[in-house]
Amino acid sequence: MTDWIARDEARVWHGFTQMSTYSDNQPIIVERAEGHELIDVNGKRYLDAISSLWVTTLGHRVPELDAAVVEQLGKVAHSTLLGNGNRVVIELAEALTPLVPVEDPRFLFASDGAAAVEQALKIAFQYWINQGITTRSTYLAFGGAYHGDTVGSLSLGGGGFGTDMFDPLRFPVLRAPGFADPDAFVTAAKLLRARADDIAAVVVEPLVQGAAGIISAPPEEFAHLQEACDDTGVLLICDEVATGFGRTGTLFASERCALTPDIMALGKGITGGYLPLSATVTSGRVATEFLGEDLGAKTLYHGHSYQGNALAAAVALRHLELIEEWDVLANVRARSEELGAMLDAAIAPLDAVKDVRLEGLMCGVELHPGDKNGRRVCAAAVERGVLLRPLGDVVVLMPHLTVRTEHLERIVEALEGAILEVCP
Ligand SMILES: *Cc1c(COP(=O)(O)O)cnc(C)c1O
């Protein structure tokens, strides 16, 4: 039986996807990949212009990363971190230590970005309880924020994406404006100072709100938040799940924003897009508040079965080395400038285009609202051999961090053709 779409539709439930119309939307069924291209079951090639939903960094089937997985397989695939350790996980934590903008960092690993955020929330909450302070129990988050789909991370999120029916499950948070509001950070800082005694932590996506539609704020605005945290003791949680590992042109976007988070969430690109791994990074100061008696109340009673998976850690470790060896960040910055120029020339002037936003190699092309325009433009791009997926009316371009000029040309050409076809 070779009707892969029918077989897929019958048994595989896809996230954020209406399964009754799944097959009508021409899904591609990937069999393998090479470099920047995915190859489907019929042998057709697609340029992966969304980095497989923002996770792939150096491309697919990178020989060095493949080898790191294979080499670790020769040792052990997984062993639990609950009460015990694993050598390659220690090596990864040590390699990350000088790179993360967190002071004296500690790493609590998990497998998904949402779990890293969830862990951050629980750590921030218990941080105060462990000091005998029970009133600091709420969070400040931003309008339009996205932090994942578990109930805790969904509570922090600004809503939307058809998840409103979960509102009764979401716990209330204090809400600052979204990044599109020029006063977002002044307002957030005021709220934070006014309500500091109730707030455990503020959670922010540094530099760019990704799922909101790639909306960035001026880096210097984040100083208002850092100052308010410094003055009030409210913990600063930076969600770098999307922005981490070079996506915006620095290893972490917190660096650009001069932020020193107390807690940071990492995910997506941490393994170069190879295996599910995430991490909640806390400062030594935060971690110290959890020290106490064996089996005592100060312990963090949280952990996942696949925490610190050894295969994932091995590939994450090699990935860090390659970012450095290949000077990936320089490529991100150079290609970002090129992409910006290409978009200015070919995409921004189109009547159907409302706005073009670019930060490093995170890009949103916002179309004027229309009948599923985002969806239809992306489908037309896929027809042209470039895999895109929209966020509503925003077509997201998220190329691999190692792309070359010719790939960007292919992406922009396909996008231009797609927009002209769908919105003539
Ligand atoms: C994708 C994302 C998450 C959730 O990560 P998952 O691995 O999909 O659970 C959290 N925060 C941000 C900023 C993200 O972009």
Tab-separated table of C-alpha atoms and ligand atoms in Angstrom:
chain	number	residue	atom	x	y	z
A	1	MET	CA	0.000	0.000	0.000
A	2	THR	CA	1.629	3.238	-1.102
A	3	ASP	CA	-1.068	5.822	-0.363
A	4	TRP	CA	0.929	7.307	2.451
A	5	ILE	CA	-1.415	10.254	3.010
A	6	ALA	CA	-4.425	7.966	3.515
A	7	ARG	CA	-2.446	5.717	5.852
A	8	ASP	CA	-1.192	8.781	7.718
A	9	GLU	CA	-4.665	10.289	8.019
A	10	ALA	CA	-6.094	7.010	9.301
A	11	ARG	CA	-3.707	6.584	12.224
A	12	VAL	CA	-1.559	9.624	12.943
A	13	TRP	CA	-3.099	12.572	14.768
A	14	HIS	CA	-1.201	15.721	13.773
A	15	GLY	CA	-0.763	18.684	16.115
A	16	PHE	CA	-2.539	21.981	15.330
A	17	THR	CA	-4.148	20.234	12.363
A	18	GLN	CA	-7.813	19.575	11.527
A	19	MET	CA	-7.678	15.925	10.600
A	20	SER	CA	-10.921	15.906	8.587
A	21	THR	CA	-9.305	18.184	5.993
A	22	TYR	CA	-5.714	17.040	6.487
A	23	SER	CA	-5.405	15.283	3.150
A	24	ASP	CA	-7.051	18.157	1.224
A	25	ASN	CA	-4.215	20.454	2.206
A	26	GLN	CA	-1.553	18.535	0.276
A	27	PRO	CA	0.647	17.476	3.178
A	28	ILE	CA	4.099	16.324	2.186
A	29	ILE	CA	5.135	12.941	3.549
A	30	VAL	CA	8.856	13.053	4.179
A	31	GLU	CA	10.954	9.974	3.708
A	32	ARG	CA	14.445	11.389	3.985
A	33	ALA	CA	16.451	14.587	3.710
A	34	GLU	CA	19.689	16.030	2.393
A	35	GLY	CA	21.186	19.266	3.641
A	36	HIS	CA	18.563	21.996	3.334
A	37	GLU	CA	16.058	19.803	1.483
A	38	LEU	CA	13.377	17.360	2.565
A	39	ILE	CA	12.590	14.555	0.131
A	40	ASP	CA	9.098	13.080	0.073
A	41	VAL	CA	7.957	9.501	-0.529
A	42	ASN	CA	7.715	10.259	-4.274
A	43	GLY	CA	11.247	11.617	-4.454
A	44	LYS	CA	10.173	15.268	-4.779
A	45	ARG	CA	12.450	17.767	-3.043
A	46	TYR	CA	11.418	20.712	-0.880
A	47	LEU	CA	13.630	23.415	0.550
A	48	ASP	CA	12.934	23.351	4.300
A	49	ALA	CA	12.283	27.087	4.766
A	50	ILE	CA	10.732	26.660	8.230
A	51	SER	CA	13.567	24.627	9.736
A	52	SER	CA	11.019	21.879	10.490
A	53	LEU	CA	9.052	24.254	12.719
A	54	TRP	CA	12.058	26.241	13.902
A	55	VAL	CA	14.198	23.424	15.262
A	56	THR	CA	16.733	22.565	12.537
A	57	THR	CA	19.816	24.787	12.627
A	58	LEU	CA	22.679	23.413	10.517
A	59	GLY	CA	20.570	21.420	8.061
A	60	HIS	CA	19.475	17.797	7.845
A	61	ARG	CA	21.825	14.829	7.938
A	62	VAL	CA	24.857	16.802	9.001
A	63	PRO	CA	27.611	14.130	8.929
A	64	GLU	CA	29.181	15.385	12.176
A	65	LEU	CA	25.847	15.311	14.036
A	66	ASP	CA	24.922	11.921	12.595
A	67	ALA	CA	28.283	10.631	13.823
A	68	ALA	CA	27.717	12.068	17.314
A	69	VAL	CA	24.464	10.095	17.628
A	70	VAL	CA	26.036	6.913	16.310
A	71	GLU	CA	29.038	7.246	18.609
A	72	GLN	CA	26.812	7.739	21.659
A	73	LEU	CA	24.719	4.726	20.606
A	74	GLY	CA	27.869	2.690	21.059
A	75	LYS	CA	27.915	3.770	24.716
A	76	VAL	CA	24.342	4.151	26.003
A	77	ALA	CA	21.148	5.660	24.561
A	78	HIS	CA	19.550	6.707	27.807
A	79	SER	CA	19.947	6.380	31.552
A	80	THR	CA	17.878	8.161	34.178
A	81	LEU	CA	18.996	11.423	35.755
A	82	LEU	CA	16.751	10.936	38.774
A	83	GLY	CA	19.281	10.519	41.548
A	84	ASN	CA	22.033	9.454	39.131
A	85	GLY	CA	24.189	10.992	36.422
A	86	ASN	CA	25.319	10.430	32.852
A	87	ARG	CA	28.734	11.447	31.551
A	88	VAL	CA	27.698	13.125	28.292
A	89	VAL	CA	25.008	15.146	30.087
A	90	ILE	CA	27.642	16.503	32.471
A	91	GLU	CA	29.839	17.379	29.498
A	92	LEU	CA	26.938	19.186	27.813
A	93	ALA	CA	26.096	21.186	30.944
A	94	GLU	CA	29.751	22.165	31.294
A	95	ALA	CA	29.964	23.191	27.631
A	96	LEU	CA	26.837	25.345	27.952
A	97	THR	CA	28.025	26.985	31.177
A	98	PRO	CA	30.279	29.711	29.680
A	99	LEU	CA	27.785	30.344	26.844
A	100	VAL	CA	24.493	31.009	28.634
A	101	PRO	CA	23.812	34.514	29.990
A	102	VAL	CA	22.877	33.034	33.386
A	103	GLU	CA	25.181	33.446	36.391
A	104	ASP	CA	26.661	30.234	37.805
A	105	PRO	CA	24.108	28.188	35.821
A	106	ARG	CA	22.405	24.881	36.699
A	107	PHE	CA	20.629	22.802	34.048
A	108	LEU	CA	17.373	20.906	34.563
A	109	PHE	CA	16.790	19.004	31.339
A	110	ALA	CA	13.490	17.943	29.768
A	111	SER	CA	12.362	17.087	26.235
A	112	ASP	CA	10.112	19.894	24.984
A	113	GLY	CA	10.130	23.665	25.172
A	114	ALA	CA	6.807	23.698	26.979
A	115	ALA	CA	8.207	21.401	29.663
A	116	ALA	CA	11.211	23.708	30.093
A	117	VAL	CA	8.811	26.625	30.620
A	118	GLU	CA	6.648	24.555	32.969
A	119	GLN	CA	9.736	23.698	35.026
A	120	ALA	CA	10.702	27.381	35.105
A	121	LEU	CA	7.266	28.291	36.470
A	122	LYS	CA	7.418	25.684	39.220
A	123	ILE	CA	10.993	26.618	40.156
A	124	ALA	CA	10.066	30.318	40.392
A	125	PHE	CA	7.041	29.494	42.538
A	126	GLN	CA	8.914	27.207	44.903
A	127	TYR	CA	11.897	29.586	45.072
A	128	TRP	CA	9.736	31.929	47.163
A	129	ILE	CA	8.027	29.179	49.177
A	130	ASN	CA	11.442	27.797	50.130
A	131	GLN	CA	12.198	31.216	51.640
A	132	GLY	CA	8.937	31.203	53.590
A	133	ILE	CA	7.270	33.710	51.247
A	134	THR	CA	3.868	32.404	50.134
A	135	THR	CA	2.369	35.545	48.593
A	136	ARG	CA	4.568	35.735	45.499
A	137	SER	CA	2.501	33.321	43.512
A	138	THR	CA	1.541	34.961	40.225
A	139	TYR	CA	3.378	35.717	36.997
A	140	LEU	CA	3.647	38.655	34.658
A	141	ALA	CA	3.517	37.795	30.958
A	142	PHE	CA	3.144	39.768	27.727
A	143	GLY	CA	0.292	40.139	25.278
A	144	GLY	CA	0.648	37.820	22.299
A	145	ALA	CA	3.172	35.684	24.180
A	146	TYR	CA	3.582	32.018	23.313
A	147	HIS	CA	5.330	29.663	25.707
A	148	GLY	CA	4.000	26.233	24.729
A	149	ASP	CA	0.891	24.085	25.015
A	150	THR	CA	0.944	22.469	28.448
A	151	VAL	CA	-1.606	23.987	30.821
A	152	GLY	CA	0.975	26.057	32.695
A	153	SER	CA	2.730	27.377	29.611
A	154	LEU	CA	-0.653	27.943	27.943
A	155	SER	CA	-1.675	30.054	30.934
A	156	LEU	CA	1.305	32.333	30.317
A	157	GLY	CA	0.491	32.591	26.632
A	158	GLY	CA	-1.520	35.450	25.243
A	159	GLY	CA	-4.199	33.074	23.957
A	160	GLY	CA	-5.415	32.553	20.416
A	161	PHE	CA	-4.544	29.627	18.132
A	162	GLY	CA	-8.033	28.238	18.776
A	163	THR	CA	-7.206	27.380	22.388
A	164	ASP	CA	-9.816	29.657	24.008
A	165	MET	CA	-11.896	26.693	25.168
A	166	PHE	CA	-9.134	25.922	27.636
A	167	ASP	CA	-9.571	29.279	29.357
A	168	PRO	CA	-11.285	27.660	32.371
A	169	LEU	CA	-8.143	25.579	32.920
A	170	ARG	CA	-5.678	28.423	32.522
A	171	PHE	CA	-4.537	30.080	35.759
A	172	PRO	CA	-4.718	33.875	35.740
A	173	VAL	CA	-1.562	35.916	35.132
A	174	LEU	CA	-0.855	39.643	35.041
A	175	ARG	CA	-0.687	40.771	31.437
A	176	ALA	CA	1.553	43.475	29.964
A	177	PRO	CA	0.925	44.672	26.368
A	178	GLY	CA	2.404	42.825	23.392
A	179	PHE	CA	5.676	43.878	21.737
A	180	ALA	CA	3.849	45.848	19.033
A	181	ASP	CA	2.934	48.433	21.698
A	182	PRO	CA	5.845	50.911	21.950
A	183	ASP	CA	5.120	51.309	25.681
A	184	ALA	CA	5.014	47.573	26.377
A	185	PHE	CA	8.123	47.523	28.544
A	186	VAL	CA	7.466	50.758	30.443
A	187	THR	CA	3.984	49.438	31.228
A	188	ALA	CA	5.356	46.017	32.196
A	189	ALA	CA	7.928	47.578	34.524
A	190	LYS	CA	5.237	49.732	36.185
A	191	LEU	CA	2.967	46.728	36.678
A	192	LEU	CA	5.829	44.756	38.067
A	193	ARG	CA	6.790	47.439	40.591
A	194	ALA	CA	3.172	47.982	41.638
A	195	ARG	CA	2.458	44.287	42.169
A	196	ALA	CA	5.945	42.986	43.086
A	197	ASP	CA	4.739	41.460	46.365
A	198	ASP	CA	2.390	39.150	44.442
A	199	ILE	CA	4.688	38.228	41.557
A	200	ALA	CA	7.000	35.218	41.517
A	201	ALA	CA	8.453	35.921	38.080
A	202	VAL	CA	8.062	37.756	34.801
A	203	VAL	CA	8.269	35.648	31.665
A	204	VAL	CA	9.418	37.140	28.380
A	205	GLU	CA	10.569	36.097	24.925
A	206	PRO	CA	13.767	38.129	24.495
A	207	LEU	CA	13.879	40.361	21.395
A	208	VAL	CA	11.252	38.524	19.338
A	209	GLN	CA	7.784	37.190	20.049
A	210	GLY	CA	7.891	34.272	17.629
A	211	ALA	CA	4.446	32.697	17.477
A	212	ALA	CA	2.825	36.143	17.796
A	213	GLY	CA	3.981	36.591	14.180
A	214	ILE	CA	7.715	37.389	14.507
A	215	ILE	CA	7.254	40.692	16.323
A	216	SER	CA	10.372	42.251	17.754
A	217	ALA	CA	10.886	45.030	20.266
A	218	PRO	CA	13.886	47.403	20.362
A	219	PRO	CA	16.612	45.655	22.412
A	220	GLU	CA	17.146	48.685	24.665
A	221	GLU	CA	13.506	48.553	25.834
A	222	PHE	CA	14.236	45.351	27.766
A	223	ALA	CA	16.318	47.404	30.226
A	224	HIS	CA	13.074	48.595	31.859
A	225	LEU	CA	12.258	45.006	32.699
A	226	GLN	CA	15.731	44.096	33.949
A	227	GLU	CA	15.800	47.186	36.205
A	228	ALA	CA	12.374	46.475	37.657
A	229	CYS	CA	13.414	42.874	38.374
A	230	ASP	CA	16.690	43.994	39.958
A	231	ASP	CA	14.856	46.490	42.179
A	232	THR	CA	12.041	44.167	43.295
A	233	GLY	CA	13.657	40.727	43.340
A	234	VAL	CA	11.004	39.386	40.955
A	235	LEU	CA	12.649	36.578	38.983
A	236	LEU	CA	13.289	37.142	35.286
A	237	ILE	CA	12.462	34.124	33.118
A	238	CYS	CA	13.670	34.400	29.516
A	239	ASP	CA	12.023	31.979	27.120
A	240	GLU	CA	14.722	31.412	24.490
A	241	VAL	CA	13.119	28.272	23.096
A	242	ALA	CA	12.702	29.950	19.682
A	243	THR	CA	15.473	32.564	19.799
A	244	GLY	CA	18.257	30.455	21.303
A	245	PHE	CA	21.197	28.903	19.465
A	246	GLY	CA	21.809	31.637	16.940
A	247	ARG	CA	18.432	32.213	15.326
A	248	THR	CA	18.603	36.000	15.779
A	249	GLY	CA	22.327	36.405	15.039
A	250	THR	CA	23.731	36.070	18.566
A	251	LEU	CA	23.853	32.739	20.387
A	252	PHE	CA	21.065	33.969	22.675
A	253	ALA	CA	18.768	36.933	22.135
A	254	SER	CA	19.159	37.850	25.820
A	255	GLU	CA	22.670	39.029	24.918
A	256	ARG	CA	21.289	41.542	22.409
A	257	CYS	CA	18.800	42.771	25.009
A	258	ALA	CA	21.450	42.945	27.776
A	259	LEU	CA	19.289	40.650	29.901
A	260	THR	CA	20.655	38.449	32.684
A	261	PRO	CA	17.846	35.999	33.343
A	262	ASP	CA	17.500	34.211	36.663
A	263	ILE	CA	15.900	31.373	34.738
A	264	MET	CA	16.063	30.609	31.044
A	265	ALA	CA	14.133	28.084	28.941
A	266	LEU	CA	15.956	26.428	26.041
A	267	GLY	CA	14.600	23.990	23.476
A	268	LYS	CA	14.032	23.789	19.716
A	269	GLY	CA	17.549	24.355	18.248
A	270	ILE	CA	19.479	22.914	21.211
A	271	THR	CA	20.183	19.628	19.386
A	272	GLY	CA	20.357	21.244	15.954
A	273	GLY	CA	16.853	19.860	15.427
A	274	TYR	CA	17.906	16.234	15.796
A	275	LEU	CA	16.319	14.966	18.997
A	276	PRO	CA	13.859	16.265	21.574
A	277	LEU	CA	15.777	18.058	24.316
A	278	SER	CA	15.070	21.162	26.352
A	279	ALA	CA	16.555	22.726	29.438
A	280	THR	CA	15.567	25.027	32.237
A	281	VAL	CA	18.664	26.970	33.213
A	282	THR	CA	18.696	28.629	36.630
A	283	SER	CA	21.246	30.834	38.317
A	284	GLY	CA	23.249	29.405	41.187
A	285	ARG	CA	21.439	31.856	43.475
A	286	VAL	CA	18.067	30.363	42.536
A	287	ALA	CA	19.320	26.766	42.769
A	288	THR	CA	20.809	27.377	46.211
A	289	GLU	CA	17.361	28.108	47.646
A	290	PHE	CA	16.457	24.477	46.925
A	291	LEU	CA	19.241	23.036	49.066
A	292	GLY	CA	18.162	21.384	52.300
A	293	GLU	CA	17.593	18.085	54.054
A	294	ASP	CA	17.557	14.786	52.162
A	295	LEU	CA	13.959	14.098	51.059
A	296	GLY	CA	13.048	17.448	52.620
A	297	ALA	CA	10.489	20.034	51.567
A	298	LYS	CA	13.005	22.232	49.741
A	299	THR	CA	13.595	19.557	47.079
A	300	LEU	CA	12.252	20.236	43.590
A	301	TYR	CA	9.780	17.392	43.156
A	302	HIS	CA	9.662	17.444	39.380
A	303	GLY	CA	11.303	15.339	36.701
A	304	HIS	CA	10.649	13.624	33.394
A	305	SER	CA	11.471	10.061	32.354
A	306	TYR	CA	13.647	11.134	29.441
A	307	GLN	CA	15.320	14.005	31.307
A	308	GLY	CA	18.870	14.383	29.989
A	309	ASN	CA	18.602	11.736	27.284
A	310	ALA	CA	22.161	10.732	26.398
A	311	LEU	CA	21.684	10.595	22.607
A	312	ALA	CA	20.167	14.075	22.656
A	313	ALA	CA	22.923	15.374	24.922
A	314	ALA	CA	25.628	13.948	22.654
A	315	VAL	CA	24.224	15.612	19.567
A	316	ALA	CA	23.646	18.893	21.468
A	317	LEU	CA	27.283	18.880	22.570
A	318	ARG	CA	28.606	18.351	19.040
A	319	HIS	CA	26.164	20.972	17.756
A	320	LEU	CA	27.636	23.600	20.104
A	321	GLU	CA	31.114	22.854	18.781
A	322	LEU	CA	29.969	23.141	15.160
A	323	ILE	CA	28.289	26.524	15.747
A	324	GLU	CA	31.703	27.764	16.825
A	325	GLU	CA	33.848	25.857	14.264
A	326	TRP	CA	31.710	26.894	11.308
A	327	ASP	CA	31.228	30.483	12.520
A	328	VAL	CA	27.492	29.971	12.097
A	329	LEU	CA	26.546	33.261	13.761
A	330	ALA	CA	28.478	35.244	11.138
A	331	ASN	CA	26.527	33.416	8.432
A	332	VAL	CA	23.237	34.228	10.163
A	333	ARG	CA	24.088	37.932	10.229
A	334	ALA	CA	25.332	38.058	6.618
A	335	ARG	CA	22.406	36.038	5.220
A	336	SER	CA	19.970	38.116	7.284
A	337	GLU	CA	21.182	41.287	5.581
A	338	GLU	CA	20.874	39.647	2.176
A	339	LEU	CA	17.420	38.312	2.929
A	340	GLY	CA	16.346	41.761	4.109
A	341	ALA	CA	17.477	43.301	0.824
A	342	MET	CA	15.748	40.594	-1.233
A	343	LEU	CA	12.498	41.050	0.679
A	344	ASP	CA	12.653	44.843	0.325
A	345	ALA	CA	13.075	44.459	-3.425
A	346	ALA	CA	10.638	41.647	-4.227
A	347	ILE	CA	8.133	41.148	-1.398
A	348	ALA	CA	7.526	44.369	0.543
A	349	PRO	CA	6.280	46.301	-2.556
A	350	LEU	CA	3.569	43.693	-3.346
A	351	ASP	CA	-0.012	44.944	-2.815
A	352	ALA	CA	-0.932	41.860	-0.800
A	353	VAL	CA	1.870	42.437	1.708
A	354	LYS	CA	1.147	44.488	4.802
A	355	ASP	CA	4.465	44.221	6.639
A	356	VAL	CA	7.816	42.450	6.471
A	357	ARG	CA	9.630	41.757	9.751
A	358	LEU	CA	13.095	40.264	10.031
A	359	GLU	CA	15.375	39.558	12.993
A	360	GLY	CA	18.417	37.418	12.180
A	361	LEU	CA	16.957	34.483	10.282
A	362	MET	CA	13.488	34.767	11.822
A	363	CYS	CA	11.185	36.437	9.362
A	364	GLY	CA	7.464	37.189	9.157
A	365	VAL	CA	5.772	38.384	5.980
A	366	GLU	CA	2.363	39.653	7.043
A	367	LEU	CA	-0.318	39.598	4.358
A	368	HIS	CA	-3.410	41.771	4.367
A	369	PRO	CA	-6.223	39.742	5.924
A	370	GLY	CA	-8.088	37.669	3.369
A	371	ASP	CA	-9.632	34.272	2.823
A	372	LYS	CA	-7.010	31.994	4.413
A	373	ASN	CA	-4.342	33.901	2.500
A	374	GLY	CA	-1.496	32.678	4.681
A	375	ARG	CA	-2.493	29.063	4.220
A	376	ARG	CA	-2.997	29.447	0.444
A	377	VAL	CA	0.254	31.314	-0.149
A	378	CYS	CA	2.199	28.641	1.729
A	379	ALA	CA	0.461	25.889	-0.270
A	380	ALA	CA	1.475	27.661	-3.496
A	381	ALA	CA	5.061	27.903	-2.241
A	382	VAL	CA	5.061	24.173	-1.448
A	383	GLU	CA	3.935	23.575	-5.068
A	384	ARG	CA	7.079	25.492	-6.035
A	385	GLY	CA	9.246	23.218	-3.893
A	386	VAL	CA	9.661	25.454	-0.839
A	387	LEU	CA	8.147	24.234	2.432
A	388	LEU	CA	6.409	27.056	4.319
A	389	ARG	CA	3.791	27.112	7.068
A	390	PRO	CA	1.936	30.267	8.132
A	391	LEU	CA	0.841	31.703	11.453
A	392	GLY	CA	-2.552	33.050	10.400
A	393	ASP	CA	-1.912	35.864	7.911
A	394	VAL	CA	1.827	35.786	8.591
A	395	VAL	CA	4.026	33.683	6.322
A	396	VAL	CA	7.005	32.648	8.412
A	397	LEU	CA	10.436	32.248	6.823
A	398	MET	CA	12.824	30.423	9.138
A	399	PRO	CA	15.696	29.123	7.023
A	400	HIS	CA	18.491	26.962	8.408
A	401	LEU	CA	21.297	28.980	9.972
A	402	THR	CA	23.764	27.614	7.408
A	403	VAL	CA	21.788	28.596	4.290
A	404	ARG	CA	23.585	30.133	1.382
A	405	THR	CA	22.532	32.998	-0.861
A	406	GLU	CA	21.093	30.693	-3.520
A	407	HIS	CA	18.701	29.126	-1.002
A	408	LEU	CA	17.433	32.523	0.045
A	409	GLU	CA	16.914	33.379	-3.624
A	410	ARG	CA	14.877	30.196	-4.082
A	411	ILE	CA	12.741	30.985	-1.028
A	412	VAL	CA	12.038	34.585	-2.030
A	413	GLU	CA	11.329	33.634	-5.643
A	414	ALA	CA	8.856	30.943	-4.565
A	415	LEU	CA	7.207	33.296	-2.092
A	416	GLU	CA	6.859	36.053	-4.671
A	417	GLY	CA	5.347	33.642	-7.201
A	418	ALA	CA	3.014	32.225	-4.557
A	419	ILE	CA	1.766	35.633	-3.412
A	420	LEU	CA	1.196	36.813	-7.002
A	421	GLU	CA	-0.707	33.616	-7.788
A	422	VAL	CA	-2.932	33.662	-4.694
A	423	CYS	CA	-3.453	37.431	-4.335
A	424	PRO	CA	-3.275	38.747	-7.927
B	1	LIG	C1	7.982	26.568	20.356
B	1	LIG	C2	8.039	27.399	21.588
B	1	LIG	C3	7.753	26.860	22.855
B	1	LIG	C4	7.279	25.433	23.033
B	1	LIG	O1	8.234	24.502	22.694
B	1	LIG	P1	7.770	22.997	22.347
B	1	LIG	O2	9.043	22.248	22.173
B	1	LIG	O3	6.975	23.100	21.075
B	1	LIG	O4	6.950	22.527	23.485
B	1	LIG	C5	7.909	27.661	23.965
B	1	LIG	N1	8.300	28.950	23.841
B	1	LIG	C6	8.577	29.512	22.658
B	1	LIG	C7	9.034	30.922	22.610
B	1	LIG	C8	8.439	28.763	21.481
B	1	LIG	O5	8.661	29.327	20.280
